[in-house]
Each structure stands twice: as C-alpha cells, then as structure tokens.
Short mmCIF file of C-alpha atoms and ligand atoms in Angstrom, two decimals:
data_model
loop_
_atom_site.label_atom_id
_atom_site.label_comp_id
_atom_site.label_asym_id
_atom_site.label_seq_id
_atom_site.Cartn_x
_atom_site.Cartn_y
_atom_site.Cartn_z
CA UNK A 14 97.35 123.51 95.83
CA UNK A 15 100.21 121.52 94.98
CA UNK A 16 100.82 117.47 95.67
CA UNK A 17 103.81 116.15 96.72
CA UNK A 18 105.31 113.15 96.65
CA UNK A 19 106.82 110.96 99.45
CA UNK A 20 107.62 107.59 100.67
CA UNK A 21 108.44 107.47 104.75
CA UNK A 22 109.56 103.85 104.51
CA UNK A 23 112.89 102.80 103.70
CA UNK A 24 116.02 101.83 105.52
CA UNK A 25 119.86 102.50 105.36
CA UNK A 26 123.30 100.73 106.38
CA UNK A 27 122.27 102.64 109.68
CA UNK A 28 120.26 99.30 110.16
CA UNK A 29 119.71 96.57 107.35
CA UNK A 30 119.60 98.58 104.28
CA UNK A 31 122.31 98.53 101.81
CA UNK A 32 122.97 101.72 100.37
CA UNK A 33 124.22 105.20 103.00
CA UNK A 34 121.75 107.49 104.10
CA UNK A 35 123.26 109.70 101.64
CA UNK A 36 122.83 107.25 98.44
CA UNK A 37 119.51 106.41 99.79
CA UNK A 38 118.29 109.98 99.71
CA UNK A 39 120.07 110.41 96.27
CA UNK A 40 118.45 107.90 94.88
CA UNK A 41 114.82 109.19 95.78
CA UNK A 42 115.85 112.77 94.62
CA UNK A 43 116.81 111.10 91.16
CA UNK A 44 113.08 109.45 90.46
CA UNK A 45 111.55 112.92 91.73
CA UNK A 46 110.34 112.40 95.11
CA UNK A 47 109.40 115.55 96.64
CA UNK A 48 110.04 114.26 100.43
CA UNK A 49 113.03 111.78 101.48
CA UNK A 50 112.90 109.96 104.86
CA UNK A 51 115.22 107.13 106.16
CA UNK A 52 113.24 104.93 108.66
CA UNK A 53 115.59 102.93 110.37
CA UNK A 54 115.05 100.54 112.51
CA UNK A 55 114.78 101.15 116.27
CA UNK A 56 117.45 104.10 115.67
CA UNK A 57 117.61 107.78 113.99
CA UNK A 58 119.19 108.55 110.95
CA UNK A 59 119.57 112.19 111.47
CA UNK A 60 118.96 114.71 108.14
CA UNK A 61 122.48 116.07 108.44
CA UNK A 62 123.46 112.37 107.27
CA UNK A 63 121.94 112.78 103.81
CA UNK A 64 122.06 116.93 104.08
CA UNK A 65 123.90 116.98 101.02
CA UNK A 66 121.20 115.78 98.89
CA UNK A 67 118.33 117.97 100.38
CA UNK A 68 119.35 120.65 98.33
CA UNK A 69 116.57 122.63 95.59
CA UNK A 70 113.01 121.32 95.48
CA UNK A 71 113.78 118.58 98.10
CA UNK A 72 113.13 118.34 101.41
CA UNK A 73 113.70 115.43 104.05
CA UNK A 74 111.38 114.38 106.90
CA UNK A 75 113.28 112.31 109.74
CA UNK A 76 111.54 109.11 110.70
CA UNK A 77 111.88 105.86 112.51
CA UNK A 78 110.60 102.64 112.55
CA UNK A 79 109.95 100.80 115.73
CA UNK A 80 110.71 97.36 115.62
CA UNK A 81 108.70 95.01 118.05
CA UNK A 82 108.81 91.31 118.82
CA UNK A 83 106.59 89.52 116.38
CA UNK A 84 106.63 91.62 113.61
CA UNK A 85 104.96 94.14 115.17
CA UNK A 86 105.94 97.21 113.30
CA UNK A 87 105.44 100.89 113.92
CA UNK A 88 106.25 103.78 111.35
CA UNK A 89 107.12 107.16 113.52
CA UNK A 90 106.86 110.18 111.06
CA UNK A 91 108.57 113.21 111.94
CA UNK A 92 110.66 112.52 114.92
CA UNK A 93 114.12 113.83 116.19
CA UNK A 94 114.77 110.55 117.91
CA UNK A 95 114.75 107.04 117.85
CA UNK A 96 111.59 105.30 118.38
CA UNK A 97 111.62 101.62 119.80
CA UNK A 98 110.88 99.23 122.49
CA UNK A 99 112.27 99.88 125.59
CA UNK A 100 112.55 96.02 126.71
CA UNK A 101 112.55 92.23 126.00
CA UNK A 102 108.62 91.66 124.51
CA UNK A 103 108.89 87.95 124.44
CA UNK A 104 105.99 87.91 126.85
CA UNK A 105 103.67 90.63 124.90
CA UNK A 106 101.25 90.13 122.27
CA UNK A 107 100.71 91.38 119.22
CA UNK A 108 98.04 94.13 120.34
CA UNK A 109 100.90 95.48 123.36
CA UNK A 110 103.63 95.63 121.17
CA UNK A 111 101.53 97.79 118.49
CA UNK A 112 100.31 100.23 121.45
CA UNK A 113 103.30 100.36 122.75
CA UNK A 114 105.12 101.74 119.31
CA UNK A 115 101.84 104.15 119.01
CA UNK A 116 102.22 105.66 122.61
CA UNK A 117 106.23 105.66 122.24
CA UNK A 118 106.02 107.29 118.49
CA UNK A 119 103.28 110.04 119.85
CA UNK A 120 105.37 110.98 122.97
CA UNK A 121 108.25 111.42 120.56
CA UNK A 122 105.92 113.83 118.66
CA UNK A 123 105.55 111.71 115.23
CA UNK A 124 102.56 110.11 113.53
CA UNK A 125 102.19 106.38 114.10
CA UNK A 126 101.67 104.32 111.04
CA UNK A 127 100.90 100.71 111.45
CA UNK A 128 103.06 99.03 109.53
CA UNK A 129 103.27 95.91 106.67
CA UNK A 130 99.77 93.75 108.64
CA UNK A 131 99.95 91.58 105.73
CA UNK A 132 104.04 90.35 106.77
CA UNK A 133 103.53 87.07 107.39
CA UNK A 134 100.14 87.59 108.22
CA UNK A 135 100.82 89.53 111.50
CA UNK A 136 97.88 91.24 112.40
CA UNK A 137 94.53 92.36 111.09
CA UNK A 138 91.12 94.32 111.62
CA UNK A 139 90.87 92.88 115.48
CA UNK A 140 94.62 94.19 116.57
CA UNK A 141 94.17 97.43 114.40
CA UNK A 142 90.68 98.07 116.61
CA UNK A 143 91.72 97.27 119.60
CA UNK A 144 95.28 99.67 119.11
CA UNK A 145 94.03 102.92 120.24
CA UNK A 146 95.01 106.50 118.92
CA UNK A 147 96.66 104.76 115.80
CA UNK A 148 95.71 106.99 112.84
CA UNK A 149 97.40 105.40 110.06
CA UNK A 150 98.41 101.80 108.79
CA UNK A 151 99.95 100.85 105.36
CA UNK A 152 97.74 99.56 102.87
CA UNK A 153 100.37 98.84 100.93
CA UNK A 154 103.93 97.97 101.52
CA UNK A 155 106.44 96.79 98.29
CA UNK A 156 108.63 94.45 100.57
CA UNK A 157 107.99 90.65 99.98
CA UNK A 158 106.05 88.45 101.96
CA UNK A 159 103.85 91.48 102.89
CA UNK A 160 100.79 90.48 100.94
CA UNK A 161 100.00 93.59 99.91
CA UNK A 162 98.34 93.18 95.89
CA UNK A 163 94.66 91.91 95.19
CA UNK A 164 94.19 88.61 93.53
CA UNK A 165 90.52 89.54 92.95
CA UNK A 166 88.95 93.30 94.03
CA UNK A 167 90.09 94.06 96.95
CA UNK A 168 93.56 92.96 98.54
CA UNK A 169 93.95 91.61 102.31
CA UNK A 170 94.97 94.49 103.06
CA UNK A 171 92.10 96.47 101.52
CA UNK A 172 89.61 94.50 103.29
CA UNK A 173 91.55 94.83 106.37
CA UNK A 174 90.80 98.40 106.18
CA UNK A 175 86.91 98.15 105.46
CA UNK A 176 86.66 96.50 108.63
CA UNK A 177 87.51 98.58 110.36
CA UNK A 178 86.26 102.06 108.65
CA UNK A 179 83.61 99.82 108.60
CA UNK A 180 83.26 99.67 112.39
CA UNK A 181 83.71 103.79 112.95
CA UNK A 182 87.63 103.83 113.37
CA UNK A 183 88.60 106.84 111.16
CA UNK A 184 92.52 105.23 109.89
CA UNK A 185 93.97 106.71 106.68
CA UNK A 186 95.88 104.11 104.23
CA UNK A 187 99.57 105.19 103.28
CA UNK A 188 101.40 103.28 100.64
CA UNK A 189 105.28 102.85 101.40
CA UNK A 190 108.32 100.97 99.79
CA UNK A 191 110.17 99.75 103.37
CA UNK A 192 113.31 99.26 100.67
CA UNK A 193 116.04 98.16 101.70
CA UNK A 194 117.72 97.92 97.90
CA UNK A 195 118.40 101.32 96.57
CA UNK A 196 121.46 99.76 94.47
CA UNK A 197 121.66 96.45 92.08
CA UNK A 198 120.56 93.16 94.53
CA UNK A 199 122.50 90.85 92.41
CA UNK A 200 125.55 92.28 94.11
CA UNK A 201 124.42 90.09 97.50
CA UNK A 202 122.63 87.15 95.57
CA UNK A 203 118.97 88.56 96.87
CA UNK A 204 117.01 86.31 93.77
CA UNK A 205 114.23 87.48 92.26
CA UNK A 206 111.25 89.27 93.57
CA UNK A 207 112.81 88.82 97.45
CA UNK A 208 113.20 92.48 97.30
CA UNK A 209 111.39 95.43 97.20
CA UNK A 210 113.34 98.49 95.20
CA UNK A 211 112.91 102.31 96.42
CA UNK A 212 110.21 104.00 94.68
CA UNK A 213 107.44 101.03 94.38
CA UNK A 214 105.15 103.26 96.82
CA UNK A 215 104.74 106.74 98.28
CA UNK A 216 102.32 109.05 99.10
CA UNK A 217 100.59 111.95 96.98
CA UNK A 218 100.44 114.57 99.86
CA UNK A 219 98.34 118.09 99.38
CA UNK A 220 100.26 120.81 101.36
CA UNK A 221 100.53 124.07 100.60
CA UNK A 222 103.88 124.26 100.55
CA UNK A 223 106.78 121.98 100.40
CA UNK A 224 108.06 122.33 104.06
CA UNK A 225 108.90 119.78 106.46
CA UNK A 226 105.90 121.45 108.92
CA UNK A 227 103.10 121.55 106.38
CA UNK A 228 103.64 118.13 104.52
CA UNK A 229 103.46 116.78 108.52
CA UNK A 230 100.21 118.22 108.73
CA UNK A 231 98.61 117.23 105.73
CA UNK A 232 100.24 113.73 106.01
CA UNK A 233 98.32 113.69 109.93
CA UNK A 234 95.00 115.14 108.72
CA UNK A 235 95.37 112.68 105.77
CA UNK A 236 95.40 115.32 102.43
CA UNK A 237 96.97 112.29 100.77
CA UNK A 238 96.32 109.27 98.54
CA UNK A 239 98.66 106.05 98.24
CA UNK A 240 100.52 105.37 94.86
CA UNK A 241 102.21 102.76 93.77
CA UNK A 242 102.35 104.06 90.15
CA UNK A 243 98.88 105.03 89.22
CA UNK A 244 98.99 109.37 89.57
CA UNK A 245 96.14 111.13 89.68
CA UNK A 246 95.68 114.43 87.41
CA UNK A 247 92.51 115.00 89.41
CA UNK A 248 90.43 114.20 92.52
CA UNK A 249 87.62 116.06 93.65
CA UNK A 250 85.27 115.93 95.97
CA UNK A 251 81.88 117.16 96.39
CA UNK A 252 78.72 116.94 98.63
CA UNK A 253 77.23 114.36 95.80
CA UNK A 254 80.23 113.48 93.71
CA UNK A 255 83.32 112.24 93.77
CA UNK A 256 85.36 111.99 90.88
CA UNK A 257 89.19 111.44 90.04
CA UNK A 258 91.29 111.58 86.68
CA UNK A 259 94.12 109.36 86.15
CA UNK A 260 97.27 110.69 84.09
CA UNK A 261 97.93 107.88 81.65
CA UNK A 262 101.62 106.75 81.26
CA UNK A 263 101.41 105.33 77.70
CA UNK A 264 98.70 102.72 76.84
CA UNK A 265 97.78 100.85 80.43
CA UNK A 266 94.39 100.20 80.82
CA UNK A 267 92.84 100.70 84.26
CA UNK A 268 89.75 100.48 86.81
CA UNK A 269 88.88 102.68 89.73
CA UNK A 270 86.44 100.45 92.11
CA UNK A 271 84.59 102.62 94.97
CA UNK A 272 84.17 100.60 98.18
CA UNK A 273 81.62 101.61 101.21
CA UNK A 274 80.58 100.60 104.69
CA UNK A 275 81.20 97.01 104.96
CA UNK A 276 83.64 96.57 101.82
CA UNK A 277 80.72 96.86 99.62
CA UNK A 278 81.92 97.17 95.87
CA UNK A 279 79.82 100.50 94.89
CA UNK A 280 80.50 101.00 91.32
CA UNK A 281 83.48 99.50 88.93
CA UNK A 282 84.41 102.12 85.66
CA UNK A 283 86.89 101.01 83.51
CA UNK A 284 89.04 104.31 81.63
CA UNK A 285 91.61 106.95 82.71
CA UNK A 286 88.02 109.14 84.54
CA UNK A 287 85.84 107.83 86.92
CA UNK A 288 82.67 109.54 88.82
CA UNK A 289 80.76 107.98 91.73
CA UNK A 290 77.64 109.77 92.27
CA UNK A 291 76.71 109.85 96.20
CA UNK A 292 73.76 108.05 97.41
CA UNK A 293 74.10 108.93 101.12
CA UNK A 294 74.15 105.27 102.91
CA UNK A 295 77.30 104.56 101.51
CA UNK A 296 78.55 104.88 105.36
CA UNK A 297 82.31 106.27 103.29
CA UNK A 298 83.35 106.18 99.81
CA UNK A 299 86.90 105.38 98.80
CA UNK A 300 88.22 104.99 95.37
CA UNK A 301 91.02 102.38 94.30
CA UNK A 302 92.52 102.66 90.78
CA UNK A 303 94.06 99.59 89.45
CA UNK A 304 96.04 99.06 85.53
CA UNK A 305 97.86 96.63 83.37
CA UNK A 306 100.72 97.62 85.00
CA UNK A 307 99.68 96.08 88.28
CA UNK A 308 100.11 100.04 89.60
CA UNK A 309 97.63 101.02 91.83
CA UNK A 310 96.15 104.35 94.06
CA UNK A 311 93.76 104.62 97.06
CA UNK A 312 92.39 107.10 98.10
CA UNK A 313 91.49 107.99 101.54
CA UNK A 314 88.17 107.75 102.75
CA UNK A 315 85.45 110.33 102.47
CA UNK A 316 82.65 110.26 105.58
CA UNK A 317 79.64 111.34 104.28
CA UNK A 318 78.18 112.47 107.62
CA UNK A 319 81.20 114.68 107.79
CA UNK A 320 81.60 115.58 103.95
CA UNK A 321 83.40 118.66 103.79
CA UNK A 322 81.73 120.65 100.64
CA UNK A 323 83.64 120.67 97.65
CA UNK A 324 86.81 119.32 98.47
CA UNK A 325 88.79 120.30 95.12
CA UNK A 326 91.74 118.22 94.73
CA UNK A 327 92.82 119.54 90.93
CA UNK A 328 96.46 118.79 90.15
CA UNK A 329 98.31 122.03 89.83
ZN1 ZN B 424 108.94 96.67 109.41
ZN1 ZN B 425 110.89 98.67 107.39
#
C-alpha cells in the first residue's frame, strides 16, 4: 500500500501567513508533498483558492485551525468551514477552550488535533486527559517557541505523550510545520530561527489511494507516522516484532529508541534498521528515529493487548 505525504499545518495571507493560498500550495507541490492543506486561523481557505495547483498526483485537504484564548490551539482536518470560538474566552481555562475546539471541529465533521502543547508551555499530560474525544495532538510542531526537539531521549513533548498512553488514552502523534514562511523571511526582517519554513514536518499516511476520503481515514484511524526528515523504507509490525528501515539520505547517522508504558526507554539501536522484539508488558511500543541531521520520525503506538497480526507497513 502506498504512503503519502502531508503536512495539515500551515497558514496563508487569509490570516498571518505570508505567501497566497495559491503560492502556499505551490510551494508544497514543489518539495513533493502528496497532500496540501491551508489551516488558517479561525477562517476557511477554501480548495478552489489554490485549485490551480491541485493538479496531477496532488490532492488538497481543507482544514482550519481554531484559535482560542491562551494559546489554546485546535487543528480541524477535513472541514468545509471555519472552525473557531464562538465568543470572548477571557474567563475559560485552558482545559474549556481545548474542548471547546474538539466539540466545535467534530460537529464540523473534521479530526481534532491538539495543537503546538509545548508553545510557551501551554498545556500538558493533565489538560490533554482531561480533553475528551481528542484523538490526536502534535508531537511535533517546526514553529519557534514550541519546544518541540529532545535535549536528551525523549522531548517534552514525547514525554507528554507517554503520560498519557501511559494512563490508557489511545492519542496518535502528528508532526506539522504551522509555517507561516513559504517565501524568503529576510524580506520582513523575521531574524534567525524565529521562523519555521514549510516542509520541516508532515505526516507519512498509509491509504490506499491518494483521495481526499481515504487519506481522512487513515489520518483518523492513525495509518501514519510523523516526519520531520527521517523516511522510513520500512515498518512492520508483527505479533512479536516490530521492526522499521530507515532510507538513508547520504551519510547521517541515526538511532531509533522504543519507548513503553510509563516512558520506559525499551531498547536504543544505532544504524539505518532497527528490531524490537516484543516481551508482552511493554503496556505499547513506539519507535522514534533520531540522526545527525537533527531529523526525526515517530511512530504511532502499537497496543499489545490489541496487536493486530502482522501489520506490514513495506514502502511500495
Ligand atoms: Zn496555533
Ligand atoms: Zn498555526
């Protein structure tokens, strides 16, 4: 089955952006992603705005991004309208705001992804837990100030999300670029490193086809692993085994860790291949690749009281 590629994170002159819908989606088509979105914020930046570059292998999912009070962010995937708060949420904490963009992005029919936790430090395992019906959060997000790289093992944001696996909340980690530079920053005096440029995350998504329907599905049920560089030739998954291949770019070295239950580090295997043989109270097993390059993938999370037998992920 094929994988796909696609960020659902970025944002437009529709709100504070600085290329067109239409640049922004050209620009993604150039560096070969599979899926374009435009996530603006509290507003809808239709597909018939960047139409014109949806055109051969290229497809484009509309999306959101609902904008709360105290950076309290909420990603709506796959929505024909905009998806924000309805009112003044000066009085509303953290937890409210982050329902509230959850119920508002599943009565507009998208999937809610929690969005950036590590900006400025805005939320973390106890907001995520006590959000219900969220299914996804960003484990990575390029734009500054949102924490999102390890200094040592795992990042924050990584140990944000063994808390709460850790505590029986099934949430799948998407990596995103939220840019909002698609052109040269030196044109508005942004210095350096204050930005985050389009394709510095995205997601590897397993659909059977490359429609807008089937890469929604996949996306919600979470046939997908993060990127922010590192791709993966291989990942397979079997009642005892789970191993992954890494395509090397040219000479970065690398490490896949595998967490469990409780953020345990499970194994550490330094090369381009890396197998993690089950022992069965690992609670889950994820894998995170990291290299030279500071690139990095995560997978999702395999439940080993609900392994699904021989889960082959082979690159086609
Ligand atoms: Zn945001
Ligand atoms: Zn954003």
């Amino acid at each position: 089955m094929p994988w796909y590629k696609a960020n659902f994170h970025c944002h437009s002159t529709n709100s504070d952006g600085h290329s067109s819908p239409l640049e922004v989606a050209e620009y993604y088509k150039a560096i070969g992603m599979d899926v374009v979105t435009v996530s603006d914020h509290n507003s809808l930046t239709a597909l018939a705005e960047y139409a014109e570059a949806l055109t051969g292998a290229c497809i484009g999912i509309p999306c959101s991004e609902y904008t709360g009070a105290k950076c309290a962010h909420v990603l709506a995937v796959d929505v024909e309208t905009a998806v924000g708060p309805a009112r003044d949420q000066s009085d509303l904490g953290v937890v409210d705001i982050l329902q509230d963009g959850v119920n508002r992005t599943l009565a507009a029919g998208g999937v809610p992804v929690l969005c950036h936790p590590g900006w400025y430090w805005t939320y973390d395992q106890v907001e995520i837990l006590a959000v219900t019906r969220a299914s996804h959060f960003e484990v990575f997000n390029s734009s500054p100030d949102c924490n999102s790289y390890p200094l040592v093992g795992r990042s924050a944001m990584e140990g944000i999300w063994d808390h709460v696996l850790s505590a029986g909340r099934r949430l799948f980690g998407t990596a995103n670029d939220d840019a909002h530079w698609h052109t040269s920053p030196q044109s508005v005096g942004a210095g350096p490193n204050r930005f985050a440029l389009g394709g510095t995350g995205w997601n590897v998504i397993k659909a059977p086809e490359l429609t807008r329907a089937a890469i929604r599905s996949a996306f919600a049920a979470g046939h997908f692993y993060a990127s922010t560089g590192v791709e993966l030739s291989r990942y397979r998954v079997s009642a005892d085994r789970i191993a992954l291949s890494v395509r090397q770019a040219s000479q970065e070295h690398m490490i896949t860790e595998f967490y469990g239950e409780g953020g345990r580090l499970l194994d550490r295997q330094e090369g381009p291949e890396a197998s993690y043989a089950i022992a069965g109270d690992e609670g889950y097993v994820r894998a995170r690749v990291i290299d030279t390059n500071r690139w990095m993938a995560f997978t999702q999370p395999v439940f080993l009281e609900t392994i699904e037998q021989d889960i082959a992920w082979t690159r086609e």
